[in-house]
mmCIF file of C-alpha atoms and ligand atoms in Angstrom:
data_model
loop_
_atom_site.group_PDB
_atom_site.id
_atom_site.type_symbol
_atom_site.label_atom_id
_atom_site.label_comp_id
_atom_site.label_asym_id
_atom_site.label_seq_id
_atom_site.Cartn_x
_atom_site.Cartn_y
_atom_site.Cartn_z
ATOM 1 C CA UNK C 1 0.466 -17.807 -14.371
ATOM 2 C CA UNK C 2 -3.443 -17.726 -13.466
ATOM 3 C CA UNK C 3 -4.555 -19.591 -10.272
ATOM 4 C CA UNK C 4 -7.925 -21.054 -10.240
ATOM 5 C CA UNK C 5 -9.561 -21.546 -6.779
ATOM 6 C CA UNK C 6 -8.278 -24.868 -4.924
ATOM 7 C CA UNK C 7 -10.006 -27.310 -2.762
ATOM 8 C CA UNK C 8 -7.156 -29.479 -1.581
ATOM 9 C CA UNK C 9 -5.195 -28.386 1.433
ATOM 10 C CA UNK C 10 -1.876 -26.570 0.353
ATOM 11 C CA UNK C 11 1.682 -27.046 1.433
ATOM 12 C CA UNK C 12 3.769 -24.098 2.066
ATOM 13 C CA UNK C 13 7.675 -24.300 2.251
ATOM 14 C CA UNK C 14 9.328 -21.056 3.915
ATOM 15 C CA UNK C 15 13.106 -20.017 3.155
ATOM 16 C CA UNK C 16 14.629 -17.914 5.534
ATOM 17 C CA UNK C 17 18.288 -16.706 6.219
ATOM 18 C CA UNK C 18 17.983 -14.822 9.622
ATOM 19 C CA UNK C 19 15.611 -13.993 12.405
ATOM 20 C CA UNK C 20 12.348 -15.225 10.472
ATOM 21 C CA UNK C 21 9.874 -12.739 11.787
ATOM 22 C CA UNK C 22 8.065 -12.918 8.647
ATOM 23 C CA UNK C 23 8.092 -16.661 8.646
ATOM 24 C CA UNK C 24 6.613 -16.567 12.290
ATOM 25 C CA UNK C 25 3.786 -14.020 11.201
ATOM 26 C CA UNK C 26 2.802 -16.458 8.428
ATOM 27 C CA UNK C 27 3.038 -19.584 10.529
ATOM 28 C CA UNK C 28 0.985 -17.867 13.082
ATOM 29 C CA UNK C 29 -1.661 -16.683 10.450
ATOM 30 C CA UNK C 30 -2.000 -19.962 8.987
ATOM 31 C CA UNK C 31 -2.620 -21.676 12.313
ATOM 32 C CA UNK C 32 -5.050 -19.015 13.833
ATOM 33 C CA UNK C 33 -6.971 -17.923 10.803
ATOM 34 C CA UNK C 34 -7.432 -21.845 9.771
ATOM 35 C CA UNK C 35 -6.076 -21.603 6.274
ATOM 36 C CA UNK C 36 -6.732 -24.621 3.938
ATOM 37 C CA UNK C 37 -3.008 -25.815 4.376
ATOM 38 C CA UNK C 38 -0.163 -25.909 6.380
ATOM 39 C CA UNK C 39 3.657 -24.911 6.718
ATOM 40 C CA UNK C 40 5.171 -28.041 5.583
ATOM 41 C CA UNK C 41 8.941 -26.847 6.087
ATOM 42 C CA UNK C 42 11.178 -24.204 6.954
ATOM 43 C CA UNK C 43 14.399 -24.107 5.119
ATOM 44 C CA UNK C 44 17.537 -21.853 5.949
ATOM 45 C CA UNK C 45 20.921 -21.553 4.248
ATOM 46 C CA UNK C 46 22.263 -20.648 7.885
ATOM 47 C CA UNK C 47 22.551 -23.132 10.190
ATOM 48 C CA UNK C 48 22.282 -20.187 12.987
ATOM 49 C CA UNK C 49 19.429 -18.740 11.748
ATOM 50 C CA UNK C 50 17.285 -17.504 14.818
ATOM 51 C CA UNK C 51 13.951 -18.230 12.904
ATOM 52 C CA UNK C 52 14.858 -22.057 13.092
ATOM 53 C CA UNK C 53 14.354 -22.271 16.919
ATOM 54 C CA UNK C 54 10.517 -20.737 16.415
ATOM 55 C CA UNK C 55 10.041 -23.231 13.586
ATOM 56 C CA UNK C 56 11.166 -26.306 15.542
ATOM 57 C CA UNK C 57 9.178 -25.070 18.816
ATOM 58 C CA UNK C 58 6.150 -25.326 16.445
ATOM 59 C CA UNK C 59 6.780 -28.777 15.496
ATOM 60 C CA UNK C 60 7.668 -27.965 11.874
ATOM 61 C CA UNK C 61 10.197 -29.730 9.908
ATOM 62 C CA UNK C 62 13.290 -27.681 9.132
ATOM 63 C CA UNK C 63 16.346 -28.282 6.916
ATOM 64 C CA UNK C 64 19.398 -26.245 6.558
ATOM 65 C CA UNK C 65 21.469 -25.926 3.428
ATOM 66 C CA UNK C 66 24.663 -24.083 3.673
ATOM 67 C CA UNK C 67 25.213 -22.327 0.419
ATOM 68 C CA UNK C 68 29.014 -22.194 1.271
ATOM 69 C CA UNK C 69 29.298 -26.047 1.054
ATOM 70 C CA UNK C 70 28.437 -25.782 -2.797
ATOM 71 C CA UNK C 71 30.697 -24.882 -5.322
ATOM 72 C CA UNK C 72 28.550 -22.501 -7.368
ATOM 73 C CA UNK C 73 25.103 -21.104 -7.625
ATOM 74 C CA UNK C 74 23.843 -23.833 -9.918
ATOM 75 C CA UNK C 75 24.653 -26.564 -7.566
ATOM 76 C CA UNK C 76 23.277 -24.857 -4.701
ATOM 77 C CA UNK C 77 20.038 -24.026 -6.397
ATOM 78 C CA UNK C 78 19.714 -27.413 -7.567
ATOM 79 C CA UNK C 79 20.199 -29.054 -3.947
ATOM 80 C CA UNK C 80 17.776 -26.305 -2.729
ATOM 81 C CA UNK C 81 15.177 -27.236 -5.078
ATOM 82 C CA UNK C 82 15.464 -30.833 -4.202
ATOM 83 C CA UNK C 83 14.942 -30.185 -0.623
ATOM 84 C CA UNK C 84 12.040 -27.795 -1.310
ATOM 85 C CA UNK C 85 10.233 -30.332 -3.714
ATOM 86 C CA UNK C 86 10.718 -33.162 -1.112
ATOM 87 C CA UNK C 87 7.966 -31.317 0.838
ATOM 88 C CA UNK C 88 5.821 -31.132 -2.469
ATOM 89 C CA UNK C 89 4.801 -27.510 -1.977
ATOM 90 C CA UNK C 90 1.922 -25.433 -3.550
ATOM 91 C CA UNK C 91 3.676 -22.456 -2.491
ATOM 92 C CA UNK C 92 7.408 -21.520 -1.771
ATOM 93 C CA UNK C 93 7.681 -18.370 0.395
ATOM 94 C CA UNK C 94 11.004 -16.329 0.373
ATOM 95 C CA UNK C 95 10.910 -14.478 4.039
ATOM 96 C CA UNK C 96 14.163 -12.842 4.296
ATOM 97 C CA UNK C 97 16.026 -15.324 2.291
ATOM 98 C CA UNK C 98 19.155 -13.380 1.568
ATOM 99 C CA UNK C 99 20.613 -15.296 -1.486
ATOM 100 C CA UNK C 100 20.013 -14.596 -5.220
ATOM 101 C CA UNK C 101 18.344 -17.585 -7.058
ATOM 102 C CA UNK C 102 19.101 -18.333 -10.430
ATOM 103 C CA UNK C 103 16.816 -18.188 -13.572
ATOM 104 C CA UNK C 104 16.456 -21.985 -13.557
ATOM 105 C CA UNK C 105 15.269 -22.146 -10.003
ATOM 106 C CA UNK C 106 12.900 -19.355 -10.556
ATOM 107 C CA UNK C 107 11.355 -20.833 -13.547
ATOM 108 C CA UNK C 108 10.667 -24.250 -11.903
ATOM 109 C CA UNK C 109 8.586 -22.412 -9.136
ATOM 110 C CA UNK C 110 6.994 -19.863 -11.585
ATOM 111 C CA UNK C 111 3.637 -18.654 -10.222
ATOM 112 C CA UNK C 112 4.304 -20.245 -6.825
ATOM 113 C CA UNK C 113 7.154 -18.386 -5.602
ATOM 114 C CA UNK C 114 6.673 -15.032 -3.399
ATOM 115 C CA UNK C 115 9.315 -12.776 -1.977
ATOM 116 C CA UNK C 116 9.012 -9.944 0.521
ATOM 117 C CA UNK C 117 11.188 -6.695 -0.211
ATOM 118 C CA UNK C 118 11.670 -3.905 2.107
ATOM 119 C CA UNK C 119 10.828 -1.197 -0.272
ATOM 120 C CA UNK C 120 7.998 0.321 -2.569
ATOM 121 C CA UNK C 121 9.348 -1.762 -5.734
ATOM 122 C CA UNK C 122 10.139 -0.699 -8.154
ATOM 123 C CA UNK C 123 12.107 1.632 -6.046
ATOM 124 C CA UNK C 124 15.221 0.362 -4.321
ATOM 125 C CA UNK C 125 15.900 -2.759 -5.283
ATOM 126 C CA UNK C 126 18.807 -4.625 -3.758
ATOM 127 C CA UNK C 127 20.367 -4.359 -0.229
ATOM 128 C CA UNK C 128 20.277 -1.444 2.273
ATOM 129 C CA UNK C 129 16.904 -0.267 1.243
ATOM 130 C CA UNK C 130 16.120 1.668 4.283
ATOM 131 C CA UNK C 131 19.455 3.646 4.216
ATOM 132 C CA UNK C 132 18.897 4.371 0.450
ATOM 133 C CA UNK C 133 15.380 5.615 1.054
ATOM 134 C CA UNK C 134 16.483 8.053 3.699
ATOM 135 C CA UNK C 135 19.336 9.265 1.528
ATOM 136 C CA UNK C 136 17.011 9.645 -1.328
ATOM 137 C CA UNK C 137 14.825 12.009 0.711
ATOM 138 C CA UNK C 138 11.416 10.084 0.075
ATOM 139 C CA UNK C 139 8.567 10.808 2.121
ATOM 140 C CA UNK C 140 7.055 7.658 1.730
ATOM 141 C CA UNK C 141 8.716 4.204 2.116
ATOM 142 C CA UNK C 142 7.360 0.348 2.596
ATOM 143 C CA UNK C 143 7.466 -3.061 1.667
ATOM 144 C CA UNK C 144 6.464 -5.126 -1.436
ATOM 145 C CA UNK C 145 5.214 -8.676 -1.686
ATOM 146 C CA UNK C 146 5.678 -10.018 -5.422
ATOM 147 C CA UNK C 147 5.667 -13.109 -7.489
ATOM 148 C CA UNK C 148 9.299 -13.800 -8.291
ATOM 149 C CA UNK C 149 10.959 -13.543 -11.635
ATOM 150 C CA UNK C 150 14.494 -14.297 -12.630
ATOM 151 C CA UNK C 151 15.222 -10.398 -12.422
ATOM 152 C CA UNK C 152 16.320 -9.182 -8.794
ATOM 153 C CA UNK C 153 13.380 -7.924 -6.764
ATOM 154 C CA UNK C 154 10.975 -7.638 -9.721
ATOM 155 C CA UNK C 155 7.750 -9.503 -10.404
ATOM 156 C CA UNK C 156 4.020 -9.035 -10.347
ATOM 157 C CA UNK C 157 3.223 -7.067 -7.546
ATOM 158 C CA UNK C 158 0.666 -8.855 -4.985
ATOM 159 C CA UNK C 159 0.699 -6.283 -1.922
ATOM 160 C CA UNK C 160 2.295 -3.323 -0.920
ATOM 161 C CA UNK C 161 2.130 -1.309 2.420
ATOM 162 C CA UNK C 162 3.384 2.266 2.747
ATOM 163 C CA UNK C 163 4.918 3.912 5.753
ATOM 164 C CA UNK C 164 5.593 7.783 6.118
ATOM 165 C CA UNK C 165 9.226 8.718 6.597
ATOM 166 C CA UNK C 166 9.885 10.986 9.457
ATOM 167 C CA UNK C 167 12.466 13.848 9.465
ATOM 168 C CA UNK C 168 14.116 12.227 12.605
ATOM 169 C CA UNK C 169 14.022 8.533 11.188
ATOM 170 C CA UNK C 170 17.331 6.508 11.185
ATOM 171 C CA UNK C 171 17.693 3.182 9.400
ATOM 172 C CA UNK C 172 16.524 1.137 12.193
ATOM 173 C CA UNK C 173 13.448 3.297 13.161
ATOM 174 C CA UNK C 174 12.437 3.175 9.610
ATOM 175 C CA UNK C 175 13.084 -0.539 9.181
ATOM 176 C CA UNK C 176 11.001 -1.477 12.391
ATOM 177 C CA UNK C 177 7.929 0.731 11.031
ATOM 178 C CA UNK C 178 8.343 -1.096 7.715
ATOM 179 C CA UNK C 179 8.739 -4.618 9.457
ATOM 180 C CA UNK C 180 5.345 -4.091 11.342
ATOM 181 C CA UNK C 181 3.876 -3.705 8.064
ATOM 182 C CA UNK C 182 5.573 -6.378 6.370
ATOM 183 C CA UNK C 183 4.069 -8.582 9.202
ATOM 184 C CA UNK C 184 0.750 -7.778 8.175
ATOM 185 C CA UNK C 185 0.833 -7.934 4.266
ATOM 186 C CA UNK C 186 2.821 -11.034 3.725
ATOM 187 C CA UNK C 187 0.528 -13.371 5.360
ATOM 188 C CA UNK C 188 -2.479 -12.105 3.437
ATOM 189 C CA UNK C 189 -0.369 -12.483 0.071
ATOM 190 C CA UNK C 190 0.534 -16.101 1.009
ATOM 191 C CA UNK C 191 -2.873 -16.952 2.155
ATOM 192 C CA UNK C 192 -4.071 -15.527 -1.379
ATOM 193 C CA UNK C 193 -1.766 -17.420 -3.331
ATOM 194 C CA UNK C 194 -2.448 -20.681 -1.424
ATOM 195 C CA UNK C 195 -6.082 -20.462 -2.074
ATOM 196 C CA UNK C 196 -5.763 -19.600 -5.479
ATOM 197 C CA UNK C 197 -7.057 -16.254 -5.564
ATOM 198 C CA UNK C 198 -4.383 -14.355 -7.455
ATOM 199 C CA UNK C 199 -5.327 -13.347 -11.046
ATOM 200 C CA UNK C 200 -2.058 -12.431 -12.781
ATOM 201 C CA UNK C 201 -1.947 -10.496 -15.954
ATOM 202 C CA UNK C 202 1.611 -9.425 -16.906
ATOM 203 C CA UNK C 203 2.925 -7.426 -13.929
ATOM 204 C CA UNK C 204 -0.769 -6.763 -12.844
ATOM 205 C CA UNK C 205 -2.176 -8.784 -9.916
ATOM 206 C CA UNK C 206 -5.905 -8.880 -8.894
ATOM 207 C CA UNK C 207 -6.710 -10.491 -5.506
ATOM 208 C CA UNK C 208 -10.206 -12.108 -5.438
ATOM 209 C CA UNK C 209 -11.836 -11.939 -2.212
ATOM 210 C CA UNK C 210 -12.599 -15.465 -0.168
ATOM 211 C CA UNK C 211 -16.013 -15.553 -2.010
ATOM 212 C CA UNK C 212 -14.644 -15.083 -5.354
ATOM 213 C CA UNK C 213 -15.659 -11.110 -5.349
ATOM 214 C CA UNK C 214 -12.724 -8.678 -6.383
ATOM 215 C CA UNK C 215 -11.233 -6.571 -3.667
HETATM 216 C C1 GAR Z 301 12.534 -8.403 5.812
HETATM 217 O O1 GAR Z 301 12.721 -6.780 6.164
HETATM 218 C C2 GAR Z 301 12.623 -8.738 4.496
HETATM 219 O O2 GAR Z 301 11.614 -7.680 3.616
HETATM 220 C C3 GAR Z 301 13.938 -8.614 4.109
HETATM 221 O O3 GAR Z 301 14.664 -9.146 5.037
HETATM 222 C C4 GAR Z 301 13.839 -8.944 6.232
HETATM 223 C C5 GAR Z 301 13.898 -10.330 6.810
HETATM 224 O O4 GAR Z 301 13.418 -10.227 8.331
HETATM 225 N N1 GAR Z 301 14.354 -9.264 2.731
HETATM 226 C C6 GAR Z 301 15.112 -8.834 2.034
HETATM 227 O O5 GAR Z 301 15.708 -7.663 2.030
HETATM 228 C C7 GAR Z 301 14.941 -9.480 0.698
HETATM 229 N N2 GAR Z 301 15.851 -8.715 -0.364
HETATM 230 P P1 GAR Z 301 12.897 -11.553 9.135
HETATM 231 O O6 GAR Z 301 13.780 -12.564 8.833
HETATM 232 O O7 GAR Z 301 12.798 -11.073 10.530
HETATM 233 O O8 GAR Z 301 11.570 -11.925 8.314
#
């Protein structure tokens, strides 16, 4: 799963299900930081996903593939992969994509599929992470960007951000604090993968700096 430094411009495909603020952060960082690549497409499994409007306004190609129109996970995954592969991506990003993807799909994108999860994995995989963090009484919470493996919310960790949990936090105040950090770490991780600066050894990931020095 090791990536070498790349010289060709890379292509990013981003999958969303909802408001798409992480997608927005990646699109903006790609443009303003002059990444060696572009966001080639944004794909949603929900036609009404608010994030689609932002992508279209940026002139980014969008596709909608409604999972309810497929008879099972395998047929949806296969159609989704065909839709993604039409854009010849180097990096595929799950940015609030709320569908579990099957093992065959994940294997097809091994080493180029990134997910963001709103907890400090391996704590709180799955849903309702902020609620569960508050209920568990943790003092620190956060977000994780990881390479995707067939296991749910599991895989080599590329980046994490930590936020304190305040005594008076509720689910929405904690979610907002975590989301701010998601917008910071996700673009950094996507860019590093795009530029071939991730060295993966089992579950451990080392990110090389732009010049090749370890950070
Ligand atoms: C983000 O908080 C992301 O971490 C979470 O969904 C939200 C999407 O927000 N993802 C998951 O829970 C995946 N298991 P966004 O659409 O504004 O980027």
